[in-house]
CSV table of C-alpha atoms in Angstrom, one decimal:
chain,number,residue,atom,x,y,z
A,10,UNK,CA,0.0,0.0,0.0
A,11,UNK,CA,1.2,3.5,-0.7
A,12,UNK,CA,0.3,6.8,1.1
A,13,UNK,CA,-1.6,7.9,-2.0
A,14,UNK,CA,-3.7,4.8,-2.6
A,15,UNK,CA,-7.4,5.5,-2.6
A,16,UNK,CA,-10.6,3.6,-1.8
A,17,UNK,CA,-8.9,0.9,0.3
A,18,UNK,CA,-11.5,0.9,3.0
A,19,UNK,CA,-10.8,1.7,6.6
A,20,UNK,CA,-7.9,-0.2,8.1
A,21,UNK,CA,-7.0,-0.5,11.8
A,22,UNK,CA,-3.5,-1.9,12.5
A,23,UNK,CA,-2.7,-2.7,16.2
A,24,UNK,CA,1.1,-2.6,16.3
A,25,UNK,CA,2.8,-5.1,18.6
A,26,UNK,CA,4.8,-2.8,20.9
A,27,UNK,CA,4.8,-5.1,24.0
A,28,UNK,CA,3.6,-3.0,26.9
A,29,UNK,CA,1.3,-0.2,25.9
A,30,UNK,CA,-0.8,0.8,22.9
A,31,UNK,CA,0.0,1.8,19.3
A,32,UNK,CA,-2.9,1.9,16.8
A,33,UNK,CA,-2.6,3.0,13.2
A,34,UNK,CA,-5.8,4.0,11.5
A,35,UNK,CA,-5.6,4.3,7.7
A,36,UNK,CA,-8.6,6.0,6.0
A,37,UNK,CA,-10.1,5.2,2.6
A,38,UNK,CA,-8.9,8.6,1.3
A,39,UNK,CA,-5.3,7.9,2.1
A,40,UNK,CA,-5.0,9.8,5.4
A,41,UNK,CA,-3.3,8.1,8.4
A,42,UNK,CA,-3.7,8.6,12.1
A,43,UNK,CA,-1.4,7.1,14.8
A,44,UNK,CA,-2.9,6.7,18.3
A,45,UNK,CA,-0.2,6.2,20.9
A,46,UNK,CA,3.2,4.5,20.2
A,47,UNK,CA,4.0,2.2,23.2
A,48,UNK,CA,6.8,2.5,25.7
A,49,UNK,CA,8.5,1.1,28.7
A,50,UNK,CA,6.4,1.9,31.9
A,51,UNK,CA,9.7,2.6,33.7
A,52,UNK,CA,10.7,5.2,31.2
A,53,UNK,CA,14.0,3.4,30.4
A,54,UNK,CA,15.3,4.0,26.9
A,55,UNK,CA,18.9,3.4,27.8
A,56,UNK,CA,18.6,-0.4,27.4
A,57,UNK,CA,17.6,0.0,23.8
A,58,UNK,CA,13.9,-0.5,24.6
A,59,UNK,CA,12.4,1.9,22.1
A,60,UNK,CA,9.2,0.7,20.5
A,61,UNK,CA,9.1,3.8,18.3
A,62,UNK,CA,12.3,2.7,16.4
A,63,UNK,CA,11.8,-1.1,17.0
A,64,UNK,CA,8.1,-1.4,16.1
A,65,UNK,CA,6.3,1.7,15.0
A,66,UNK,CA,8.6,3.1,12.3
A,67,UNK,CA,9.2,-0.3,10.6
A,68,UNK,CA,5.4,-0.7,10.3
A,69,UNK,CA,5.1,2.7,8.7
A,70,UNK,CA,8.0,2.0,6.3
A,71,UNK,CA,6.4,-1.4,5.4
A,72,UNK,CA,3.2,0.4,4.5
A,73,UNK,CA,5.0,3.1,2.6
A,74,UNK,CA,3.6,5.7,4.9
A,75,UNK,CA,5.9,8.7,4.7
A,76,UNK,CA,3.8,11.1,6.8
A,77,UNK,CA,1.0,11.1,9.4
A,78,UNK,CA,-1.9,13.5,9.2
A,79,UNK,CA,-2.8,13.2,12.9
A,80,UNK,CA,-1.0,11.8,16.0
A,81,UNK,CA,-3.0,11.3,19.2
A,82,UNK,CA,-1.5,10.9,22.6
A,83,UNK,CA,-4.3,9.5,24.6
A,84,UNK,CA,-2.6,10.3,28.0
A,85,UNK,CA,0.9,10.9,29.2
A,86,UNK,CA,1.9,7.5,30.6
A,87,UNK,CA,5.3,6.2,29.3
A,88,UNK,CA,3.8,3.1,27.8
A,89,UNK,CA,1.8,5.2,25.4
A,90,UNK,CA,4.1,8.2,24.6
A,91,UNK,CA,7.6,7.0,24.7
A,92,UNK,CA,7.6,5.6,21.2
A,93,UNK,CA,6.4,9.0,20.0
A,94,UNK,CA,9.9,10.4,20.3
A,95,UNK,CA,11.0,8.4,17.3
A,96,UNK,CA,7.9,9.4,15.4
A,97,UNK,CA,8.5,13.1,16.2
A,98,UNK,CA,12.1,12.9,15.0
A,99,UNK,CA,11.6,11.0,11.8
A,100,UNK,CA,8.0,11.3,10.5
A,101,UNK,CA,6.3,14.6,9.3
A,102,UNK,CA,3.1,15.0,11.3
A,103,UNK,CA,0.3,17.4,10.4
A,104,UNK,CA,-1.3,17.8,13.8
A,105,UNK,CA,-1.0,16.4,17.4
A,106,UNK,CA,-3.9,15.9,19.8
A,107,UNK,CA,-3.5,15.1,23.5
A,108,UNK,CA,-5.7,15.0,26.6
A,109,UNK,CA,-4.2,18.1,28.2
A,110,UNK,CA,-2.7,16.3,31.2
A,111,UNK,CA,0.9,17.0,31.8
A,112,UNK,CA,2.7,13.9,32.9
A,113,UNK,CA,6.1,12.2,32.5
A,114,UNK,CA,9.2,14.0,31.4
A,115,UNK,CA,9.0,11.9,28.2
A,116,UNK,CA,5.6,13.3,27.4
A,117,UNK,CA,6.8,16.8,27.8
A,118,UNK,CA,9.8,16.0,25.5
A,119,UNK,CA,7.5,14.6,22.9
A,120,UNK,CA,5.3,17.7,22.8
A,121,UNK,CA,8.4,20.0,22.8
A,122,UNK,CA,9.9,18.0,19.9
A,123,UNK,CA,6.7,18.3,17.8
A,124,UNK,CA,6.4,22.0,18.6
A,125,UNK,CA,10.0,22.6,17.6
A,126,UNK,CA,9.2,21.0,14.2
A,127,UNK,CA,6.3,23.3,13.7
A,128,UNK,CA,3.6,20.8,14.3
A,129,UNK,CA,0.4,22.1,16.0
A,130,UNK,CA,-0.2,20.4,19.4
A,131,UNK,CA,-3.8,20.8,20.7
A,132,UNK,CA,-5.6,19.6,23.7
A,133,UNK,CA,-9.0,18.1,22.8
A,134,UNK,CA,-12.1,17.1,24.8
A,135,UNK,CA,-15.5,15.5,24.3
A,136,UNK,CA,-17.7,17.0,21.5
A,137,UNK,CA,-15.1,17.4,18.8
A,138,UNK,CA,-16.1,15.7,15.6
A,139,UNK,CA,-14.5,15.6,12.2
A,140,UNK,CA,-15.0,13.9,8.8
A,141,UNK,CA,-12.0,12.3,7.3
A,142,UNK,CA,-13.3,11.5,3.8
A,143,UNK,CA,-16.5,9.5,4.6
A,144,UNK,CA,-15.3,8.4,8.0
A,145,UNK,CA,-16.7,10.2,11.1
A,146,UNK,CA,-14.3,10.6,14.0
A,147,UNK,CA,-15.9,11.6,17.3
A,148,UNK,CA,-14.0,12.5,20.5
A,149,UNK,CA,-15.9,10.9,23.5
A,150,UNK,CA,-13.4,11.8,26.2
A,151,UNK,CA,-11.8,13.5,28.1
A,152,UNK,CA,-14.9,15.2,29.6
A,153,UNK,CA,-15.1,19.0,29.8
A,154,UNK,CA,-14.9,18.7,33.6
A,155,UNK,CA,-11.9,16.4,34.2
A,156,UNK,CA,-12.4,13.4,36.4
A,157,UNK,CA,-10.3,14.0,39.5
A,158,UNK,CA,-9.7,12.3,42.9
A,159,UNK,CA,-9.3,8.8,41.5
A,160,UNK,CA,-6.4,6.4,41.5
A,161,UNK,CA,-5.2,7.7,38.1
A,162,UNK,CA,-6.8,10.9,36.7
A,163,UNK,CA,-4.4,10.6,33.7
A,164,UNK,CA,-6.0,7.3,32.8
A,165,UNK,CA,-9.5,8.3,33.5
A,166,UNK,CA,-9.3,11.3,31.2
A,167,UNK,CA,-7.7,9.5,28.3
A,168,UNK,CA,-8.7,10.5,24.8
A,169,UNK,CA,-11.4,8.1,23.6
A,170,UNK,CA,-12.1,8.0,19.9
A,171,UNK,CA,-15.1,6.6,18.0
A,172,UNK,CA,-14.7,5.9,14.3
A,173,UNK,CA,-17.8,5.3,12.1
A,174,UNK,CA,-17.5,4.0,8.6
A,175,UNK,CA,-20.5,2.7,6.7
A,176,UNK,CA,-22.2,0.3,9.1
A,177,UNK,CA,-19.1,-0.3,11.3
A,178,UNK,CA,-17.9,1.4,14.4
A,179,UNK,CA,-14.5,1.3,16.2
A,180,UNK,CA,-14.0,2.4,19.7
A,181,UNK,CA,-10.5,3.2,21.0
A,182,UNK,CA,-10.6,3.7,24.8
A,183,UNK,CA,-7.0,4.5,25.9
A,184,UNK,CA,-6.6,3.7,29.5
A,185,UNK,CA,-9.9,4.8,31.0
A,186,UNK,CA,-10.8,3.0,34.2
A,187,UNK,CA,-14.1,2.5,36.0
A,188,UNK,CA,-14.9,6.2,36.5
A,189,UNK,CA,-14.0,7.0,32.9
A,190,UNK,CA,-16.2,4.2,31.6
A,191,UNK,CA,-19.1,5.4,33.8
A,192,UNK,CA,-18.7,8.9,32.4
A,193,UNK,CA,-18.8,7.5,28.9
A,194,UNK,CA,-22.0,5.6,29.7
A,195,UNK,CA,-23.5,8.8,30.9
A,196,UNK,CA,-22.3,11.2,28.2
A,197,UNK,CA,-22.1,9.1,25.0
A,198,UNK,CA,-25.5,7.5,25.4
A,199,UNK,CA,-26.5,5.5,22.3
A,200,UNK,CA,-23.1,6.1,20.5
A,201,UNK,CA,-21.7,3.1,22.5
A,202,UNK,CA,-24.3,0.7,21.3
A,203,UNK,CA,-23.2,-2.1,18.9
A,204,UNK,CA,-19.5,-1.4,18.6
A,205,UNK,CA,-17.9,-3.5,15.9
A,206,UNK,CA,-14.4,-3.3,17.3
A,207,UNK,CA,-13.6,-2.4,20.9
A,208,UNK,CA,-10.0,-1.8,22.0
A,209,UNK,CA,-10.4,-2.7,25.7
A,210,UNK,CA,-9.3,-0.1,28.1
A,211,UNK,CA,-6.1,-0.2,30.0
A,212,UNK,CA,-4.7,-3.3,28.3
A,213,UNK,CA,-7.5,-5.4,29.7
A,214,UNK,CA,-6.7,-4.5,33.3
A,215,UNK,CA,-9.3,-5.4,36.0
A,216,UNK,CA,-9.6,-1.6,36.7
A,217,UNK,CA,-11.5,-1.3,33.5
A,218,UNK,CA,-14.0,-3.3,31.3
A,219,UNK,CA,-16.8,-3.0,33.9
A,220,UNK,CA,-19.7,-5.2,33.2
A,221,UNK,CA,-22.1,-2.4,32.3
A,222,UNK,CA,-19.6,-0.9,29.8
A,223,UNK,CA,-19.1,-4.3,28.1
A,224,UNK,CA,-22.8,-5.0,27.9
A,225,UNK,CA,-23.4,-1.6,26.3
A,226,UNK,CA,-20.7,-1.9,23.7
A,227,UNK,CA,-21.3,-5.6,22.9
């Protein structure tokens, strides 16, 4: 596939980065979004553990993707943003979205690197919608009033994205936990019904995937 190829359908590639998330969404009109890029939770890149170089960039090269239209950092945890350093250094990116929560030193370095390269970095929240060709992308989280006072506000306020294409829907949930899922059930209403592909929250942790949320999205 090439970056200019048209009418390929909507393709979701879950990149194997070990710990963490990295999801490449390729749209029918040839646009490409990268949501997270994996990383070592301890923040250790000295041992050569760099999923950006080791896993993400090779996938982009294999798919002949020379630039990304949008990069999304769902939240600032190392296992979601560390691999973004390699992306920021080596791949032209049109726009970066994040959840507005400042976190690790790595996350701050990533935003700084994108800004230095002239890439717009914007905090987003629920209510934002856009059309990428004939695919609707809706931001369902973070809420306008952040969820605070929980074990991990960074996780609970992850960017959650809903992609709708023809009769299919794809829900990417970042690392939202119980309170974040409860807020989605309250605010997203019927948009959660009948999800075709669900990326379970927080890597399948028992802090997420509450029974009511799974029933609603089934």
